[in-house]
């Protein structure tokens, strides 16, 4: 009863459910229209398997790439990643695949505006310390590359609590509004950078997304 | 309803200034017993709104327009939003925080053209003294336009530059806009009421 698809893409690219792919299993046993896939992705490089057991059930992704290739997922692995699942049609949030797909890019007046938002459960203090380091690191990377920081901003909110981080030049400024906290943390992140490449910024923010 | 358009380049300190300004207006309006003294419109270019979260956490009434710029791509959203605020809330002041890449003059034009009849529309532009040279080198036309249309120019982060540099920036800014009022500030340390009194008495306020 398995409906199997294969889609091929670069390691760093998003392989969420809407990625172009080819069907490799002729034994399709449910309506094709339930799957949004269309065509073969041109760069045969890395293989992801995509199974649908049933349109009503969760699809399972499996992810491989060439041996020795740095897939940037920051884990010691044998180049076959664990299977993971998510509801059909939903953005894949597994490992390093999730980040870049979650980053939205807009261009305006020659500047690149990149942003993402993410909900998760983690220790708030740990998140803030980690986020501050990541913002500093992003600032340093983009300026070393000759770009100009318009601003890098992030907020961490939890219930009534909100903390905003902003970086324009050297130091990360922090503003806090104390309030009752909840378990779930929402991280919103935005960077507006001038004299930079959009895809480069997407990669940087994708890594920040994946760090949480 | 009075409208204040808060402009200024990215990273100049607009949100910090906004929080101080909103706080001043609320205290200022207490004497006048105004029901809702201030409403804030936040505009962000990106798909995710950041500033509104910290402003909302400060219990201000915030409307957000994101994924574009209200001076060009989201003009109709701005018009609808400002007219809606005027009809439903009618605060004493509506502060519009523009994106750092917006032309505040265009926003004022839109409001005057398509908005309801408002008492007053003023432009406050925040200028980043620390990164003056850097910003002017890359986007001098935008910076000059942001300054040129301002009724009030708030030269921020003056604590980071020398007196000599302050004078030099003062001269440059005055050459771009000789009519507006230029006030040096250091917003991160908080803004005294004296500064806002100076702004509102004969500069930007009703």
PDB file of N, CA, C and O in Angstrom, chain B residues 43-112:
ATOM      1  N   UNK B  43       5.404  49.116  10.120  1.00  0.00           N
ATOM      2  CA  UNK B  43       5.586  48.558   8.779  1.00  0.00           C
ATOM      3  C   UNK B  43       6.929  47.836   8.725  1.00  0.00           C
ATOM      4  O   UNK B  43       7.936  48.370   9.167  1.00  0.00           O
ATOM      5  N   UNK B  44       6.904  46.612   8.234  1.00  0.00           N
ATOM      6  CA  UNK B  44       8.151  45.849   8.090  1.00  0.00           C
ATOM      7  C   UNK B  44       8.232  45.309   6.666  1.00  0.00           C
ATOM      8  O   UNK B  44       7.232  44.820   6.141  1.00  0.00           O
ATOM      9  N   UNK B  45       9.392  45.384   6.096  1.00  0.00           N
ATOM     10  CA  UNK B  45       9.570  44.883   4.725  1.00  0.00           C
ATOM     11  C   UNK B  45       9.432  43.372   4.693  1.00  0.00           C
ATOM     12  O   UNK B  45       8.811  42.808   3.804  1.00  0.00           O
ATOM     13  N   UNK B  46      10.021  42.733   5.675  1.00  0.00           N
ATOM     14  CA  UNK B  46      10.070  41.276   5.696  1.00  0.00           C
ATOM     15  C   UNK B  46       8.726  40.619   5.953  1.00  0.00           C
ATOM     16  O   UNK B  46       7.727  41.288   6.256  1.00  0.00           O
ATOM     17  N   UNK B  47       8.745  39.310   5.841  1.00  0.00           N
ATOM     18  CA  UNK B  47       7.536  38.508   6.001  1.00  0.00           C
ATOM     19  C   UNK B  47       7.186  38.301   7.475  1.00  0.00           C
ATOM     20  O   UNK B  47       6.105  37.826   7.799  1.00  0.00           O
ATOM     21  N   UNK B  48       8.115  38.609   8.334  1.00  0.00           N
ATOM     22  CA  UNK B  48       7.908  38.398   9.763  1.00  0.00           C
ATOM     23  C   UNK B  48       7.993  39.748  10.462  1.00  0.00           C
ATOM     24  O   UNK B  48       8.897  40.531  10.216  1.00  0.00           O
ATOM     25  N   UNK B  49       7.024  40.006  11.292  1.00  0.00           N
ATOM     26  CA  UNK B  49       7.020  41.274  12.009  1.00  0.00           C
ATOM     27  C   UNK B  49       7.755  41.131  13.338  1.00  0.00           C
ATOM     28  O   UNK B  49       7.456  40.239  14.121  1.00  0.00           O
ATOM     29  N   UNK B  50       8.702  42.006  13.572  1.00  0.00           N
ATOM     30  CA  UNK B  50       9.541  41.890  14.767  1.00  0.00           C
ATOM     31  C   UNK B  50       9.207  42.980  15.782  1.00  0.00           C
ATOM     32  O   UNK B  50       8.876  42.710  16.928  1.00  0.00           O
ATOM     33  N   UNK B  51       9.282  44.229  15.323  1.00  0.00           N
ATOM     34  CA  UNK B  51       9.148  45.356  16.250  1.00  0.00           C
ATOM     35  C   UNK B  51       7.807  45.378  16.978  1.00  0.00           C
ATOM     36  O   UNK B  51       7.723  45.777  18.122  1.00  0.00           O
ATOM     37  N   UNK B  52       6.764  44.930  16.283  1.00  0.00           N
ATOM     38  CA  UNK B  52       5.438  45.009  16.902  1.00  0.00           C
ATOM     39  C   UNK B  52       5.362  44.177  18.176  1.00  0.00           C
ATOM     40  O   UNK B  52       4.606  44.479  19.090  1.00  0.00           O
ATOM     41  N   UNK B  53       6.177  43.118  18.241  1.00  0.00           N
ATOM     42  CA  UNK B  53       6.090  42.231  19.405  1.00  0.00           C
ATOM     43  C   UNK B  53       6.558  42.918  20.683  1.00  0.00           C
ATOM     44  O   UNK B  53       5.977  42.736  21.744  1.00  0.00           O
ATOM     45  N   UNK B  54       7.613  43.713  20.531  1.00  0.00           N
ATOM     46  CA  UNK B  54       8.118  44.417  21.718  1.00  0.00           C
ATOM     47  C   UNK B  54       7.213  45.617  22.035  1.00  0.00           C
ATOM     48  O   UNK B  54       7.017  45.972  23.193  1.00  0.00           O
ATOM     49  N   UNK B  55       6.626  46.203  21.003  1.00  0.00           N
ATOM     50  CA  UNK B  55       5.731  47.353  21.226  1.00  0.00           C
ATOM     51  C   UNK B  55       4.420  46.875  21.854  1.00  0.00           C
ATOM     52  O   UNK B  55       3.910  47.480  22.794  1.00  0.00           O
ATOM     53  N   UNK B  56       3.905  45.766  21.332  1.00  0.00           N
ATOM     54  CA  UNK B  56       2.674  45.201  21.903  1.00  0.00           C
ATOM     55  C   UNK B  56       2.891  44.781  23.353  1.00  0.00           C
ATOM     56  O   UNK B  56       2.012  44.933  24.197  1.00  0.00           O
ATOM     57  N   UNK B  57       4.090  44.262  23.619  1.00  0.00           N
ATOM     58  CA  UNK B  57       4.406  43.850  24.986  1.00  0.00           C
ATOM     59  C   UNK B  57       4.414  45.055  25.926  1.00  0.00           C
ATOM     60  O   UNK B  57       4.290  44.914  27.135  1.00  0.00           O
ATOM     61  N   UNK B  58       4.584  46.242  25.361  1.00  0.00           N
ATOM     62  CA  UNK B  58       4.523  47.466  26.171  1.00  0.00           C
ATOM     63  C   UNK B  58       3.091  47.991  26.253  1.00  0.00           C
ATOM     64  O   UNK B  58       2.861  49.115  26.700  1.00  0.00           O
ATOM     65  N   UNK B  59       2.159  47.178  25.799  1.00  0.00           N
ATOM     66  CA  UNK B  59       0.723  47.478  25.884  1.00  0.00           C
ATOM     67  C   UNK B  59       0.249  48.637  25.027  1.00  0.00           C
ATOM     68  O   UNK B  59      -0.683  49.345  25.393  1.00  0.00           O
ATOM     69  N   UNK B  60       0.894  48.846  23.912  1.00  0.00           N
ATOM     70  CA  UNK B  60       0.407  49.862  22.982  1.00  0.00           C
ATOM     71  C   UNK B  60      -0.500  49.198  21.950  1.00  0.00           C
ATOM     72  O   UNK B  60      -0.392  48.007  21.675  1.00  0.00           O
ATOM     73  N   UNK B  61      -1.364  50.027  21.412  1.00  0.00           N
ATOM     74  CA  UNK B  61      -2.272  49.570  20.370  1.00  0.00           C
ATOM     75  C   UNK B  61      -1.510  49.572  19.039  1.00  0.00           C
ATOM     76  O   UNK B  61      -1.162  50.628  18.521  1.00  0.00           O
ATOM     77  N   UNK B  62      -1.214  48.380  18.503  1.00  0.00           N
ATOM     78  CA  UNK B  62      -0.358  48.302  17.309  1.00  0.00           C
ATOM     79  C   UNK B  62      -1.074  47.613  16.143  1.00  0.00           C
ATOM     80  O   UNK B  62      -1.690  46.565  16.312  1.00  0.00           O
ATOM     81  N   UNK B  63      -0.959  48.211  14.981  1.00  0.00           N
ATOM     82  CA  UNK B  63      -1.405  47.578  13.737  1.00  0.00           C
ATOM     83  C   UNK B  63      -0.140  47.326  12.917  1.00  0.00           C
ATOM     84  O   UNK B  63       0.730  48.202  12.859  1.00  0.00           O
ATOM     85  N   UNK B  64      -0.048  46.160  12.320  1.00  0.00           N
ATOM     86  CA  UNK B  64       1.167  45.857  11.559  1.00  0.00           C
ATOM     87  C   UNK B  64       0.863  45.681  10.083  1.00  0.00           C
ATOM     88  O   UNK B  64      -0.094  45.010   9.710  1.00  0.00           O
ATOM     89  N   UNK B  65       1.706  46.292   9.275  1.00  0.00           N
ATOM     90  CA  UNK B  65       1.627  46.085   7.820  1.00  0.00           C
ATOM     91  C   UNK B  65       2.990  45.541   7.425  1.00  0.00           C
ATOM     92  O   UNK B  65       4.004  46.227   7.590  1.00  0.00           O
ATOM     93  N   UNK B  66       3.032  44.285   6.976  1.00  0.00           N
ATOM     94  CA  UNK B  66       4.348  43.739   6.635  1.00  0.00           C
ATOM     95  C   UNK B  66       4.392  43.141   5.234  1.00  0.00           C
ATOM     96  O   UNK B  66       3.427  43.222   4.484  1.00  0.00           O
ATOM     97  N   UNK B  67       5.545  42.595   4.877  1.00  0.00           N
ATOM     98  CA  UNK B  67       5.800  42.048   3.525  1.00  0.00           C
ATOM     99  C   UNK B  67       5.825  43.123   2.448  1.00  0.00           C
ATOM    100  O   UNK B  67       5.365  42.911   1.335  1.00  0.00           O
ATOM    101  N   UNK B  68       6.334  44.259   2.765  1.00  0.00           N
ATOM    102  CA  UNK B  68       6.434  45.306   1.752  1.00  0.00           C
ATOM    103  C   UNK B  68       6.595  46.664   2.404  1.00  0.00           C
ATOM    104  O   UNK B  68       6.721  46.766   3.626  1.00  0.00           O
ATOM    105  N   UNK B  69       6.570  47.683   1.570  1.00  0.00           N
ATOM    106  CA  UNK B  69       6.832  49.029   2.084  1.00  0.00           C
ATOM    107  C   UNK B  69       5.632  49.935   1.834  1.00  0.00           C
ATOM    108  O   UNK B  69       5.101  49.982   0.724  1.00  0.00           O
ATOM    109  N   UNK B  70       5.225  50.652   2.849  1.00  0.00           N
ATOM    110  CA  UNK B  70       4.021  51.485   2.746  1.00  0.00           C
ATOM    111  C   UNK B  70       4.228  52.741   1.910  1.00  0.00           C
ATOM    112  O   UNK B  70       3.274  53.449   1.629  1.00  0.00           O
ATOM    113  N   UNK B  71       5.470  53.004   1.526  1.00  0.00           N
ATOM    114  CA  UNK B  71       5.656  54.181   0.673  1.00  0.00           C
ATOM    115  C   UNK B  71       5.531  53.816  -0.800  1.00  0.00           C
ATOM    116  O   UNK B  71       5.440  54.680  -1.645  1.00  0.00           O
ATOM    117  N   UNK B  72       5.543  52.508  -1.094  1.00  0.00           N
ATOM    118  CA  UNK B  72       5.437  52.126  -2.508  1.00  0.00           C
ATOM    119  C   UNK B  72       4.507  50.930  -2.724  1.00  0.00           C
ATOM    120  O   UNK B  72       3.409  51.095  -3.239  1.00  0.00           O
ATOM    121  N   UNK B  73       4.915  49.737  -2.287  1.00  0.00           N
ATOM    122  CA  UNK B  73       4.135  48.539  -2.632  1.00  0.00           C
ATOM    123  C   UNK B  73       2.850  48.389  -1.817  1.00  0.00           C
ATOM    124  O   UNK B  73       1.935  47.701  -2.240  1.00  0.00           O
ATOM    125  N   UNK B  74       2.801  48.967  -0.640  1.00  0.00           N
ATOM    126  CA  UNK B  74       1.631  48.752   0.226  1.00  0.00           C
ATOM    127  C   UNK B  74       0.883  50.046   0.546  1.00  0.00           C
ATOM    128  O   UNK B  74       0.369  50.228   1.647  1.00  0.00           O
ATOM    129  N   UNK B  75       0.842  50.911  -0.434  1.00  0.00           N
ATOM    130  CA  UNK B  75       0.181  52.209  -0.248  1.00  0.00           C
ATOM    131  C   UNK B  75      -1.288  52.040   0.144  1.00  0.00           C
ATOM    132  O   UNK B  75      -1.780  52.693   1.070  1.00  0.00           O
ATOM    133  N   UNK B  76      -1.974  51.132  -0.558  1.00  0.00           N
ATOM    134  CA  UNK B  76      -3.412  50.967  -0.277  1.00  0.00           C
ATOM    135  C   UNK B  76      -3.642  50.383   1.119  1.00  0.00           C
ATOM    136  O   UNK B  76      -4.604  50.743   1.797  1.00  0.00           O
ATOM    137  N   UNK B  77      -2.734  49.492   1.544  1.00  0.00           N
ATOM    138  CA  UNK B  77      -2.860  48.927   2.901  1.00  0.00           C
ATOM    139  C   UNK B  77      -2.727  50.038   3.944  1.00  0.00           C
ATOM    140  O   UNK B  77      -3.442  50.062   4.936  1.00  0.00           O
ATOM    141  N   UNK B  78      -1.796  50.943   3.685  1.00  0.00           N
ATOM    142  CA  UNK B  78      -1.595  52.049   4.618  1.00  0.00           C
ATOM    143  C   UNK B  78      -2.837  52.924   4.687  1.00  0.00           C
ATOM    144  O   UNK B  78      -3.312  53.260   5.785  1.00  0.00           O
ATOM    145  N   UNK B  79      -3.360  53.264   3.535  1.00  0.00           N
ATOM    146  CA  UNK B  79      -4.539  54.134   3.504  1.00  0.00           C
ATOM    147  C   UNK B  79      -5.701  53.485   4.250  1.00  0.00           C
ATOM    148  O   UNK B  79      -6.364  54.133   5.067  1.00  0.00           O
ATOM    149  N   UNK B  80      -5.909  52.204   3.963  1.00  0.00           N
ATOM    150  CA  UNK B  80      -7.011  51.492   4.623  1.00  0.00           C
ATOM    151  C   UNK B  80      -6.779  51.452   6.136  1.00  0.00           C
ATOM    152  O   UNK B  80      -7.708  51.690   6.925  1.00  0.00           O
ATOM    153  N   UNK B  81      -5.549  51.174   6.510  1.00  0.00           N
ATOM    154  CA  UNK B  81      -5.228  51.033   7.937  1.00  0.00           C
ATOM    155  C   UNK B  81      -5.414  52.350   8.696  1.00  0.00           C
ATOM    156  O   UNK B  81      -6.033  52.381   9.751  1.00  0.00           O
ATOM    157  N   UNK B  82      -4.932  53.415   8.122  1.00  0.00           N
ATOM    158  CA  UNK B  82      -4.991  54.711   8.810  1.00  0.00           C
ATOM    159  C   UNK B  82      -6.438  55.221   8.901  1.00  0.00           C
ATOM    160  O   UNK B  82      -6.855  55.754   9.932  1.00  0.00           O
ATOM    161  N   UNK B  83      -7.194  54.995   7.838  1.00  0.00           N
ATOM    162  CA  UNK B  83      -8.599  55.418   7.875  1.00  0.00           C
ATOM    163  C   UNK B  83      -9.397  54.575   8.872  1.00  0.00           C
ATOM    164  O   UNK B  83     -10.283  55.069   9.556  1.00  0.00           O
ATOM    165  N   UNK B  84      -9.050  53.296   8.939  1.00  0.00           N
ATOM    166  CA  UNK B  84      -9.705  52.385   9.881  1.00  0.00           C
ATOM    167  C   UNK B  84      -9.429  52.814  11.329  1.00  0.00           C
ATOM    168  O   UNK B  84     -10.340  52.857  12.159  1.00  0.00           O
ATOM    169  N   UNK B  85      -8.186  53.139  11.594  1.00  0.00           N
ATOM    170  CA  UNK B  85      -7.821  53.589  12.950  1.00  0.00           C
ATOM    171  C   UNK B  85      -8.572  54.871  13.292  1.00  0.00           C
ATOM    172  O   UNK B  85      -9.095  55.036  14.394  1.00  0.00           O
ATOM    173  N   UNK B  86      -8.623  55.745  12.327  1.00  0.00           N
ATOM    174  CA  UNK B  86      -9.297  57.030  12.545  1.00  0.00           C
ATOM    175  C   UNK B  86     -10.780  56.834  12.878  1.00  0.00           C
ATOM    176  O   UNK B  86     -11.308  57.461  13.799  1.00  0.00           O
ATOM    177  N   UNK B  87     -11.430  55.926  12.138  1.00  0.00           N
ATOM    178  CA  UNK B  87     -12.865  55.706  12.348  1.00  0.00           C
ATOM    179  C   UNK B  87     -13.166  54.914  13.621  1.00  0.00           C
ATOM    180  O   UNK B  87     -14.084  55.236  14.356  1.00  0.00           O
ATOM    181  N   UNK B  88     -12.383  53.880  13.852  1.00  0.00           N
ATOM    182  CA  UNK B  88     -12.701  52.982  14.974  1.00  0.00           C
ATOM    183  C   UNK B  88     -12.117  53.424  16.315  1.00  0.00           C
ATOM    184  O   UNK B  88     -12.731  53.253  17.355  1.00  0.00           O
ATOM    185  N   UNK B  89     -10.897  53.932  16.291  1.00  0.00           N
ATOM    186  CA  UNK B  89     -10.237  54.282  17.560  1.00  0.00           C
ATOM    187  C   UNK B  89     -10.161  55.793  17.766  1.00  0.00           C
ATOM    188  O   UNK B  89     -10.332  56.286  18.857  1.00  0.00           O
ATOM    189  N   UNK B  90      -9.880  56.482  16.708  1.00  0.00           N
ATOM    190  CA  UNK B  90      -9.686  57.930  16.719  1.00  0.00           C
ATOM    191  C   UNK B  90      -8.785  58.407  17.869  1.00  0.00           C
ATOM    192  O   UNK B  90      -9.212  59.165  18.738  1.00  0.00           O
ATOM    193  N   UNK B  91      -7.550  57.955  17.877  1.00  0.00           N
ATOM    194  CA  UNK B  91      -6.640  58.390  18.939  1.00  0.00           C
ATOM    195  C   UNK B  91      -6.193  59.837  18.722  1.00  0.00           C
ATOM    196  O   UNK B  91      -6.391  60.389  17.627  1.00  0.00           O
ATOM    197  N   UNK B  92      -5.601  60.400  19.739  1.00  0.00           N
ATOM    198  CA  UNK B  92      -5.083  61.763  19.591  1.00  0.00           C
ATOM    199  C   UNK B  92      -3.941  61.762  18.573  1.00  0.00           C
ATOM    200  O   UNK B  92      -3.820  62.672  17.763  1.00  0.00           O
ATOM    201  N   UNK B  93      -3.112  60.712  18.652  1.00  0.00           N
ATOM    202  CA  UNK B  93      -1.987  60.586  17.718  1.00  0.00           C
ATOM    203  C   UNK B  93      -1.919  59.177  17.134  1.00  0.00           C
ATOM    204  O   UNK B  93      -2.109  58.197  17.843  1.00  0.00           O
ATOM    205  N   UNK B  94      -1.597  59.108  15.851  1.00  0.00           N
ATOM    206  CA  UNK B  94      -1.230  57.829  15.234  1.00  0.00           C
ATOM    207  C   UNK B  94       0.226  57.973  14.809  1.00  0.00           C
ATOM    208  O   UNK B  94       0.579  58.922  14.105  1.00  0.00           O
ATOM    209  N   UNK B  95       1.051  57.059  15.305  1.00  0.00           N
ATOM    210  CA  UNK B  95       2.472  57.110  14.911  1.00  0.00           C
ATOM    211  C   UNK B  95       2.707  55.982  13.911  1.00  0.00           C
ATOM    212  O   UNK B  95       2.411  54.820  14.189  1.00  0.00           O
ATOM    213  N   UNK B  96       3.242  56.336  12.773  1.00  0.00           N
ATOM    214  CA  UNK B  96       3.556  55.333  11.750  1.00  0.00           C
ATOM    215  C   UNK B  96       5.067  55.134  11.750  1.00  0.00           C
ATOM    216  O   UNK B  96       5.818  56.062  11.430  1.00  0.00           O
ATOM    217  N   UNK B  97       5.500  53.943  12.131  1.00  0.00           N
ATOM    218  CA  UNK B  97       6.935  53.681  12.036  1.00  0.00           C
ATOM    219  C   UNK B  97       7.204  53.071  10.665  1.00  0.00           C
ATOM    220  O   UNK B  97       6.805  51.943  10.365  1.00  0.00           O
ATOM    221  N   UNK B  98       7.871  53.832   9.841  1.00  0.00           N
ATOM    222  CA  UNK B  98       8.174  53.375   8.478  1.00  0.00           C
ATOM    223  C   UNK B  98       9.337  52.391   8.512  1.00  0.00           C
ATOM    224  O   UNK B  98      10.064  52.300   9.509  1.00  0.00           O
ATOM    225  N   UNK B  99       9.524  51.674   7.422  1.00  0.00           N
ATOM    226  CA  UNK B  99      10.707  50.817   7.346  1.00  0.00           C
ATOM    227  C   UNK B  99      11.911  51.728   7.111  1.00  0.00           C
ATOM    228  O   UNK B  99      11.763  52.874   6.676  1.00  0.00           O
ATOM    229  N   UNK B 100      13.071  51.203   7.371  1.00  0.00           N
ATOM    230  CA  UNK B 100      14.292  51.993   7.176  1.00  0.00           C
ATOM    231  C   UNK B 100      14.602  52.285   5.728  1.00  0.00           C
ATOM    232  O   UNK B 100      15.494  53.070   5.419  1.00  0.00           O
ATOM    233  N   UNK B 101      13.859  51.642   4.826  1.00  0.00           N
ATOM    234  CA  UNK B 101      14.104  51.864   3.400  1.00  0.00           C
ATOM    235  C   UNK B 101      12.954  52.627   2.757  1.00  0.00           C
ATOM    236  O   UNK B 101      12.784  52.611   1.546  1.00  0.00           O
ATOM    237  N   UNK B 102      12.168  53.282   3.574  1.00  0.00           N
ATOM    238  CA  UNK B 102      11.005  54.011   3.048  1.00  0.00           C
ATOM    239  C   UNK B 102      11.330  55.489   2.871  1.00  0.00           C
ATOM    240  O   UNK B 102      12.252  56.018   3.497  1.00  0.00           O
ATOM    241  N   UNK B 103      10.543  56.109   2.012  1.00  0.00           N
ATOM    242  CA  UNK B 103      10.633  57.560   1.841  1.00  0.00           C
ATOM    243  C   UNK B 103       9.457  58.167   2.607  1.00  0.00           C
ATOM    244  O   UNK B 103       8.315  58.125   2.127  1.00  0.00           O
ATOM    245  N   UNK B 104       9.702  58.757   3.764  1.00  0.00           N
ATOM    246  CA  UNK B 104       8.589  59.285   4.580  1.00  0.00           C
ATOM    247  C   UNK B 104       7.778  60.354   3.857  1.00  0.00           C
ATOM    248  O   UNK B 104       6.576  60.495   4.095  1.00  0.00           O
ATOM    249  N   UNK B 105       8.443  61.093   2.965  1.00  0.00           N
ATOM    250  CA  UNK B 105       7.735  62.127   2.197  1.00  0.00           C
ATOM    251  C   UNK B 105       6.614  61.537   1.359  1.00  0.00           C
ATOM    252  O   UNK B 105       5.531  62.118   1.250  1.00  0.00           O
ATOM    253  N   UNK B 106       6.877  60.354   0.788  1.00  0.00           N
ATOM    254  CA  UNK B 106       5.856  59.685  -0.033  1.00  0.00           C
ATOM    255  C   UNK B 106       4.699  59.222   0.837  1.00  0.00           C
ATOM    256  O   UNK B 106       3.542  59.236   0.417  1.00  0.00           O
ATOM    257  N   UNK B 107       5.017  58.771   2.034  1.00  0.00           N
ATOM    258  CA  UNK B 107       3.966  58.312   2.957  1.00  0.00           C
ATOM    259  C   UNK B 107       3.053  59.487   3.321  1.00  0.00           C
ATOM    260  O   UNK B 107       1.827  59.377   3.305  1.00  0.00           O
ATOM    261  N   UNK B 108       3.687  60.622   3.626  1.00  0.00           N
ATOM    262  CA  UNK B 108       2.913  61.825   3.982  1.00  0.00           C
ATOM    263  C   UNK B 108       2.018  62.235   2.816  1.00  0.00           C
ATOM    264  O   UNK B 108       0.848  62.594   3.003  1.00  0.00           O
ATOM    265  N   UNK B 109       2.575  62.154   1.622  1.00  0.00           N
ATOM    266  CA  UNK B 109       1.820  62.497   0.412  1.00  0.00           C
ATOM    267  C   UNK B 109       0.572  61.614   0.281  1.00  0.00           C
ATOM    268  O   UNK B 109      -0.525  62.095   0.017  1.00  0.00           O
ATOM    269  N   UNK B 110       0.779  60.312   0.465  1.00  0.00           N
ATOM    270  CA  UNK B 110      -0.329  59.350   0.368  1.00  0.00           C
ATOM    271  C   UNK B 110      -1.418  59.683   1.378  1.00  0.00           C
ATOM    272  O   UNK B 110      -2.609  59.687   1.052  1.00  0.00           O
ATOM    273  N   UNK B 111      -0.994  59.935   2.607  1.00  0.00           N
ATOM    274  CA  UNK B 111      -1.975  60.201   3.668  1.00  0.00           C
ATOM    275  C   UNK B 111      -2.756  61.484   3.377  1.00  0.00           C
ATOM    276  O   UNK B 111      -3.973  61.539   3.536  1.00  0.00           O
ATOM    277  N   UNK B 112      -2.037  62.481   2.921  1.00  0.00           N
ATOM    278  CA  UNK B 112      -2.716  63.757   2.626  1.00  0.00           C
ATOM    279  C   UNK B 112      -3.679  63.603   1.451  1.00  0.00           C
ATOM    280  O   UNK B 112      -4.731  64.232   1.406  1.00  0.00           O
TER     281      UNK B 112
END
